[in-house]
Amino acid sequence: MTHTASLERDAPTLLRRRPRLPSWSKGLQALDAMAQSYSFRSILGAADAGRSVIWGGWSWESPLTYACDTIPVSYDQLWSEESRESEAIAEDHFQVPSEFCSMIKAMLGRLHIDRDHKIKRILHFGSGCEPIHSVLELAKQDGYDIFTLDTVTAFRSTAKHDADIAFLVEELQRLSHWLTGKPADEDRVALEIRRKNAVLHKVARVLELRARHPLDIPGIHTKQIFMGAMHGFGDLDAFGTVLDTLIAELEELDDEPEAPDYIPVVLAGSVGNIQIFNAIEESNGAIVGWVYHGADTYREDLPPLQALAHYVLDAQSRGDLGEAVGASVAYRRHLVEEEVRKTGARGVISSSITGCPYASLMQQLERDHFNRADIPIITLETDVHREPPTEEQVMRVKAFIEMLS
């Protein structure tokens, strides 16, 4: 039987599987609206209005950034529009090889295009991607003020030393001086940690409910939830209200459980193109677990800057920050395996950006690990552009899901 014939045979099942929330969900509509409002143009508008806006600072360090009355903007906004034009500038003007990471090229080109705009400060986490360091060195020539937050590495949570925490606290104070000209207001940082933790608890509840109804919150909306977990789309309180609505809607569905009729899979990493999500769902697959960074809570029993320091060191030993933090490259596979065990998933989809050396290493480690564990895995690479994925990518996803049936 051909793959097309198989889909036709299962058409009634696929109709039953259509997500129920998108047709009426106020929560998903509000989530979409927030994600759309967090746009490149609105960000530039905030800077034009006199707000303190920086590139970076949206992830684990965001409580301090917000406590400094600064809007942190995630790097993905640098390739959200005109990414092909930005990439062309990186290749033609800066002579970056065409086969190199599309994210790096789009970032470099966009910063060059926008060198006369008001967002001239960039915060970079020193344990991140090395090619980004090169981008930022070139950005200095265009007049950008670059701040690199240095770090240390703890390969085990038990390996955290007092000197490591003290070093990170000193770095965070240095960051506060860069943003405001004065030491951090620790009471304000503590308040921002509590605010973010409150949102993260709601994120955890949404993901818990979604695991039982994985088709009711499609992949693209789940990605929006993870992004909001880090920066709240610039408004944590409003994002928390959106999550409250989603929780109420999912809890109502939870009162009417239904037998699953899909193939459960775990997704590791991000997906740059929503049609990959569509390929999974159209093939009778459902993402029941997702290993992505930034959704763990902060400790509130410590002074706030120490809590931030512990957070990033613990993230390293958990593998929580993907390829963004040292040891996490090696450890993420353990988080993925735990999601497989917890959800009963039949396979793993590992996704990364094409040409990223860190993600390529991580995917090879995951391939070796899950092949030894006899857990089916497929690795995908996508670029940051908005064009549809290739037919080969879609067919690989569909063939993988069909193999798991």
Coordinates of C-alpha atoms in Angstrom, one line a residue:
M1 CA 0.0 0.0 0.0
T2 CA 1.4 3.4 -0.9
H3 CA 1.8 6.2 1.7
T4 CA -0.9 8.2 0.0
A5 CA -3.3 5.2 0.1
S6 CA -2.5 4.8 3.8
L7 CA -3.4 8.4 4.5
E8 CA -6.7 8.0 2.5
R9 CA -7.5 4.9 4.5
D10 CA -6.9 6.8 7.8
A11 CA -8.8 9.9 6.7
P12 CA -11.7 9.4 9.2
T13 CA -9.2 9.0 12.0
L14 CA -7.3 12.2 10.9
L15 CA -10.6 14.1 10.9
R16 CA -11.3 13.0 14.5
R17 CA -7.8 14.0 15.5
R18 CA -8.2 17.6 14.3
P19 CA -7.3 19.9 17.2
R20 CA -10.4 21.1 19.0
L21 CA -9.0 24.2 20.7
P22 CA -8.0 26.4 17.7
S23 CA -11.6 26.7 16.4
W24 CA -12.8 28.4 19.5
S25 CA -9.9 28.8 21.9
K26 CA -9.6 32.3 23.4
G27 CA -6.3 31.2 24.9
L28 CA -4.7 30.3 21.6
Q29 CA -6.1 33.4 19.9
A30 CA -4.6 35.6 22.7
L31 CA -1.3 33.7 22.4
D32 CA -1.1 34.3 18.7
A33 CA -1.9 38.0 19.2
M34 CA 0.9 38.3 21.8
A35 CA 3.4 36.5 19.5
Q36 CA 2.4 38.8 16.6
S37 CA 2.7 41.9 18.8
Y38 CA 6.3 41.0 19.7
S39 CA 7.5 42.1 16.3
F40 CA 10.6 43.7 15.0
R41 CA 8.6 46.9 14.2
S42 CA 7.0 47.2 17.7
I43 CA 10.4 46.7 19.3
L44 CA 11.9 49.5 17.3
G45 CA 8.9 51.6 18.2
A46 CA 9.6 51.1 21.9
A47 CA 13.2 52.2 21.4
D48 CA 12.0 55.2 19.4
A49 CA 9.7 56.1 22.3
G50 CA 12.7 56.3 24.6
R51 CA 12.5 52.9 26.3
S52 CA 15.7 51.1 27.2
V53 CA 15.8 48.2 24.7
I54 CA 18.7 45.8 24.1
W55 CA 19.4 42.8 21.9
G56 CA 19.8 39.8 24.2
G57 CA 19.2 39.3 27.9
W58 CA 15.8 37.5 27.4
S59 CA 16.7 34.0 28.8
W60 CA 17.9 33.0 32.2
E61 CA 19.2 36.5 33.0
S62 CA 15.8 38.2 32.2
P63 CA 14.8 38.9 35.8
L64 CA 17.8 41.2 36.1
T65 CA 17.2 42.8 32.7
Y66 CA 13.6 43.6 33.6
A67 CA 14.7 44.8 37.1
C68 CA 16.9 47.3 35.3
D69 CA 13.8 48.7 33.4
T70 CA 15.2 47.3 30.2
I71 CA 13.3 45.4 27.5
P72 CA 15.3 42.4 26.4
V73 CA 14.8 41.3 22.8
S74 CA 15.5 37.8 21.7
Y75 CA 17.9 37.3 18.8
D76 CA 15.3 35.5 16.7
Q77 CA 13.7 38.9 15.9
L78 CA 16.9 39.6 13.9
W79 CA 15.8 37.0 11.3
S80 CA 12.0 37.3 11.7
E81 CA 11.8 39.6 8.6
E82 CA 13.9 40.1 5.4
S83 CA 16.1 37.2 6.4
R84 CA 17.2 36.4 2.9
E85 CA 18.2 40.0 2.3
S86 CA 20.2 39.9 5.6
E87 CA 21.8 36.6 4.7
A88 CA 22.9 38.0 1.3
I89 CA 24.6 41.0 3.0
A90 CA 26.5 38.6 5.2
E91 CA 27.7 36.6 2.2
D92 CA 28.4 39.5 -0.2
H93 CA 29.7 42.2 2.2
F94 CA 31.2 40.1 5.0
Q95 CA 32.2 37.2 2.7
V96 CA 30.6 34.5 5.0
P97 CA 30.5 31.2 3.1
S98 CA 27.1 30.3 1.7
E99 CA 27.1 26.9 3.5
F100 CA 27.5 28.5 6.9
C101 CA 24.7 28.7 9.5
S102 CA 21.7 30.7 8.2
M103 CA 21.0 32.1 11.7
I104 CA 24.5 33.6 12.0
K105 CA 24.4 35.1 8.5
A106 CA 20.9 36.6 9.0
M107 CA 22.0 38.0 12.4
L108 CA 25.1 39.6 11.0
G109 CA 23.4 41.1 7.9
R110 CA 20.4 42.5 9.9
L111 CA 22.6 44.2 12.5
H112 CA 24.5 45.8 9.6
I113 CA 21.3 47.0 8.0
D114 CA 20.0 48.4 11.3
R115 CA 23.2 50.1 12.3
D116 CA 21.5 53.5 12.3
H117 CA 18.6 52.5 14.5
K118 CA 18.3 53.2 18.2
I119 CA 18.9 49.7 19.5
K120 CA 22.6 49.9 19.7
R121 CA 23.4 47.7 22.8
I122 CA 23.8 44.0 22.7
L123 CA 24.1 41.6 25.6
H124 CA 25.7 38.3 24.9
F125 CA 26.2 35.3 27.2
G126 CA 29.8 34.3 27.0
S127 CA 29.2 30.6 27.1
G128 CA 27.1 30.7 24.0
C129 CA 27.7 30.1 20.3
E130 CA 31.3 31.1 19.3
P131 CA 30.3 32.3 15.8
I132 CA 28.0 34.9 17.5
H133 CA 31.1 36.3 19.2
S134 CA 32.5 36.9 15.7
V135 CA 29.3 38.5 14.6
L136 CA 29.4 40.9 17.6
E137 CA 33.0 41.8 16.9
L138 CA 32.0 42.9 13.4
A139 CA 29.0 44.7 14.9
K140 CA 31.3 46.8 17.0
Q141 CA 32.6 48.3 13.7
D142 CA 29.0 49.4 13.0
G143 CA 28.9 51.3 16.4
Y144 CA 27.2 48.7 18.6
D145 CA 28.0 48.6 22.3
I146 CA 28.6 44.9 23.2
F147 CA 28.5 43.5 26.7
T148 CA 29.7 39.9 27.2
L149 CA 28.5 38.2 30.3
D150 CA 31.3 35.8 31.2
T151 CA 30.6 32.5 32.9
V152 CA 32.1 29.4 34.4
T153 CA 31.2 25.7 33.9
A154 CA 29.9 23.1 36.3
F155 CA 29.5 19.7 34.7
R156 CA 27.6 18.4 37.7
S157 CA 25.3 20.2 40.1
T158 CA 27.5 19.0 42.9
A159 CA 30.5 20.7 41.3
K160 CA 29.2 24.2 42.0
H161 CA 31.7 26.1 44.1
D162 CA 31.3 29.2 46.2
A163 CA 33.9 30.9 44.0
D164 CA 31.9 30.1 40.9
I165 CA 28.7 31.6 42.4
A166 CA 30.7 34.7 43.5
F167 CA 32.2 35.2 40.1
L168 CA 28.7 35.0 38.4
V169 CA 27.3 37.4 41.0
E170 CA 30.1 39.9 40.2
E171 CA 29.4 39.5 36.5
L172 CA 25.7 40.2 37.1
Q173 CA 26.5 43.3 39.0
R174 CA 28.8 44.4 36.1
L175 CA 25.8 43.9 33.8
S176 CA 23.6 46.1 36.1
H177 CA 26.2 48.9 35.9
W178 CA 26.2 48.6 32.1
L179 CA 22.4 48.9 31.9
T180 CA 21.8 51.5 34.6
G181 CA 25.1 52.9 35.9
K182 CA 24.5 51.5 39.4
P183 CA 24.4 48.2 41.4
A184 CA 21.5 45.9 41.0
D185 CA 18.4 46.6 43.1
E186 CA 18.2 43.2 44.6
D187 CA 14.7 43.7 46.0
R188 CA 13.5 44.4 42.5
V189 CA 15.4 41.4 41.1
A190 CA 13.8 39.2 43.7
L191 CA 10.4 40.6 42.7
E192 CA 11.1 39.8 39.0
I193 CA 12.2 36.3 39.9
R194 CA 8.9 35.7 41.7
R195 CA 7.0 37.1 38.8
K196 CA 8.8 34.9 36.3
N197 CA 8.4 31.8 38.6
A198 CA 4.7 32.4 38.8
V199 CA 4.6 32.4 35.0
L200 CA 6.8 29.3 34.8
H201 CA 4.5 27.4 37.1
K202 CA 1.7 28.1 34.7
V203 CA 3.8 27.0 31.8
A204 CA 4.4 23.7 33.5
R205 CA 0.7 23.2 34.1
V206 CA -0.1 24.0 30.4
L207 CA 2.6 21.5 29.3
E208 CA 1.3 18.8 31.7
L209 CA -2.3 19.2 30.4
R210 CA -1.0 19.4 26.8
A211 CA 0.8 16.0 27.2
R212 CA -2.7 14.5 27.7
H213 CA -4.1 16.5 24.8
P214 CA -1.2 17.0 22.4
L215 CA -3.3 17.7 19.4
D216 CA -5.3 20.5 21.1
I217 CA -2.3 22.8 21.3
P218 CA -0.4 22.4 17.9
G219 CA 3.4 22.5 17.7
I220 CA 3.6 26.2 16.6
H221 CA 1.6 27.3 19.7
T222 CA 3.8 25.1 21.9
K223 CA 6.9 26.8 20.6
Q224 CA 5.2 30.2 21.4
I225 CA 4.7 29.0 25.0
F226 CA 8.3 28.1 25.4
M227 CA 9.4 31.4 23.9
G228 CA 7.0 33.2 26.3
A229 CA 8.5 31.3 29.2
M230 CA 11.7 33.1 28.6
H231 CA 10.7 36.7 27.8
G232 CA 6.9 36.8 28.2
F233 CA 6.8 38.6 24.8
G234 CA 7.8 41.7 26.7
D235 CA 4.8 41.6 29.1
L236 CA 5.0 38.7 31.7
D237 CA 1.7 39.6 33.4
A238 CA -0.2 39.6 30.1
F239 CA 1.4 36.3 29.1
G240 CA 0.4 34.8 32.5
T241 CA -3.2 35.8 31.8
V242 CA -3.0 34.0 28.5
L243 CA -1.8 30.9 30.2
D244 CA -4.6 31.1 32.8
T245 CA -7.1 31.0 29.9
L246 CA -5.3 28.0 28.3
I247 CA -5.2 26.2 31.6
A248 CA -9.0 26.6 32.1
E249 CA -9.7 25.4 28.6
L250 CA -7.5 22.4 28.8
E251 CA -8.8 21.5 32.3
E252 CA -12.3 21.5 30.8
L253 CA -11.1 19.1 28.1
D254 CA -9.4 17.0 30.7
D255 CA -12.8 16.2 32.2
E256 CA -13.6 14.3 29.0
P257 CA -10.6 12.0 28.4
E258 CA -10.4 10.3 25.1
A259 CA -8.4 7.3 23.9
P260 CA -5.3 8.4 22.0
D261 CA -5.3 7.5 18.3
Y262 CA -1.9 9.0 17.4
I263 CA 1.7 8.1 17.3
P264 CA 3.5 9.8 20.3
V265 CA 6.9 11.3 19.7
V266 CA 9.3 13.5 21.7
L267 CA 10.7 16.6 20.0
A268 CA 14.2 17.9 21.1
G269 CA 15.1 21.4 20.1
S270 CA 13.3 24.0 18.1
V271 CA 11.6 23.8 14.7
G272 CA 12.1 26.8 12.4
N273 CA 9.2 26.0 10.0
I274 CA 5.6 25.3 11.0
Q275 CA 5.1 23.0 8.1
I276 CA 7.3 20.5 9.9
F277 CA 4.8 20.5 12.7
N278 CA 2.0 20.0 10.1
A279 CA 3.9 17.0 8.6
I280 CA 4.1 15.4 12.0
E281 CA 0.4 15.9 12.7
E282 CA -0.8 15.0 9.2
S283 CA 1.1 11.7 9.5
N284 CA -0.9 10.7 12.6
G285 CA 1.9 11.8 14.9
A286 CA 1.7 14.0 18.0
I287 CA 4.4 15.7 20.0
V288 CA 3.7 14.5 23.6
G289 CA 7.0 15.8 25.1
W290 CA 9.3 18.6 24.1
V291 CA 12.8 19.2 25.4
Y292 CA 13.4 22.9 25.0
H293 CA 15.2 25.4 27.2
G294 CA 14.1 28.0 29.7
A295 CA 11.1 26.5 31.4
D296 CA 12.6 25.6 34.8
T297 CA 12.0 27.8 37.9
Y298 CA 14.5 29.8 40.0
R299 CA 15.3 29.3 43.6
E300 CA 13.7 31.8 45.9
D301 CA 15.5 30.7 49.1
L302 CA 18.7 32.5 48.0
P303 CA 19.7 36.2 47.5
P304 CA 18.4 37.0 44.0
L305 CA 21.7 37.3 42.1
Q306 CA 22.9 34.1 43.7
A307 CA 19.7 32.5 42.5
L308 CA 20.4 33.5 38.9
A309 CA 23.9 32.1 39.2
H310 CA 22.7 28.8 40.5
Y311 CA 20.1 28.7 37.8
V312 CA 22.6 28.8 34.9
L313 CA 25.0 26.4 36.5
D314 CA 22.2 23.9 37.2
A315 CA 21.0 24.4 33.6
Q316 CA 24.4 23.2 32.5
S317 CA 24.3 20.0 34.4
R318 CA 20.6 19.3 33.4
G319 CA 21.2 19.9 29.7
D320 CA 18.4 22.4 29.9
L321 CA 19.9 25.1 27.7
G322 CA 20.6 23.0 24.6
E323 CA 23.7 24.0 22.7
A324 CA 23.7 27.4 24.4
V325 CA 25.7 26.4 27.5
G326 CA 28.8 24.2 27.6
A327 CA 28.1 20.9 29.2
S328 CA 24.4 21.0 28.0
V329 CA 25.5 19.8 24.6
A330 CA 26.4 16.4 26.1
Y331 CA 23.6 16.2 28.7
R332 CA 20.5 17.1 26.7
R333 CA 20.1 13.5 25.6
H334 CA 19.3 12.5 29.2
L335 CA 16.4 15.0 29.4
V336 CA 15.1 13.6 26.1
E337 CA 15.4 10.0 27.4
E338 CA 13.4 11.0 30.5
E339 CA 10.7 12.5 28.4
V340 CA 10.5 9.3 26.3
R341 CA 10.1 7.3 29.5
K342 CA 7.6 9.6 31.1
T343 CA 5.4 10.0 28.0
G344 CA 5.7 6.5 26.5
A345 CA 6.8 8.1 23.2
R346 CA 7.7 5.7 20.4
G347 CA 10.5 7.8 18.9
V348 CA 12.5 11.0 19.0
I349 CA 12.7 13.9 16.6
S350 CA 15.9 15.9 17.1
S351 CA 15.9 19.3 15.4
S352 CA 18.6 21.9 14.8
I353 CA 19.7 24.8 12.6
T354 CA 21.5 23.8 9.4
G355 CA 25.2 24.4 9.7
C356 CA 25.4 24.9 13.5
P357 CA 28.5 23.1 14.7
Y358 CA 27.2 22.8 18.3
A359 CA 23.9 21.4 17.4
S360 CA 25.5 19.0 14.9
L361 CA 27.7 17.6 17.7
M362 CA 24.6 17.4 20.0
Q363 CA 22.6 15.5 17.4
Q364 CA 25.5 13.0 16.8
L365 CA 25.6 12.3 20.6
E366 CA 21.9 11.8 20.6
R367 CA 21.9 9.5 17.6
D368 CA 24.6 7.3 19.2
H369 CA 22.8 7.3 22.6
F370 CA 19.3 6.4 21.3
N371 CA 20.6 3.9 18.8
R372 CA 22.3 2.0 21.7
A373 CA 19.1 2.4 23.7
D374 CA 17.0 1.0 20.8
I375 CA 14.8 4.1 20.6
P376 CA 14.1 5.3 17.1
I377 CA 15.4 8.8 16.3
I378 CA 15.4 11.1 13.3
T379 CA 17.5 14.2 13.1
L380 CA 16.3 17.3 11.2
E381 CA 18.1 20.5 10.1
T382 CA 16.2 23.5 9.1
D383 CA 17.2 27.1 8.3
V384 CA 15.7 30.3 9.8
H385 CA 13.9 31.4 6.7
R386 CA 10.2 31.3 6.2
E387 CA 10.1 29.3 3.0
P388 CA 8.4 25.9 3.2
P389 CA 10.6 23.0 4.1
T390 CA 11.9 20.8 1.3
E391 CA 9.9 17.9 0.0
E392 CA 12.6 15.6 1.2
Q393 CA 12.4 17.0 4.8
V394 CA 8.6 16.5 4.9
M395 CA 8.8 13.0 3.4
R396 CA 11.5 12.0 5.9
V397 CA 9.2 13.1 8.8
K398 CA 6.2 11.3 7.4
A399 CA 8.2 8.2 6.7
F400 CA 9.5 8.2 10.3
I401 CA 6.1 8.5 11.8
E402 CA 4.8 5.8 9.5
M403 CA 7.7 3.5 10.6
L404 CA 6.6 4.0 14.2
S405 CA 3.0 3.0 13.5

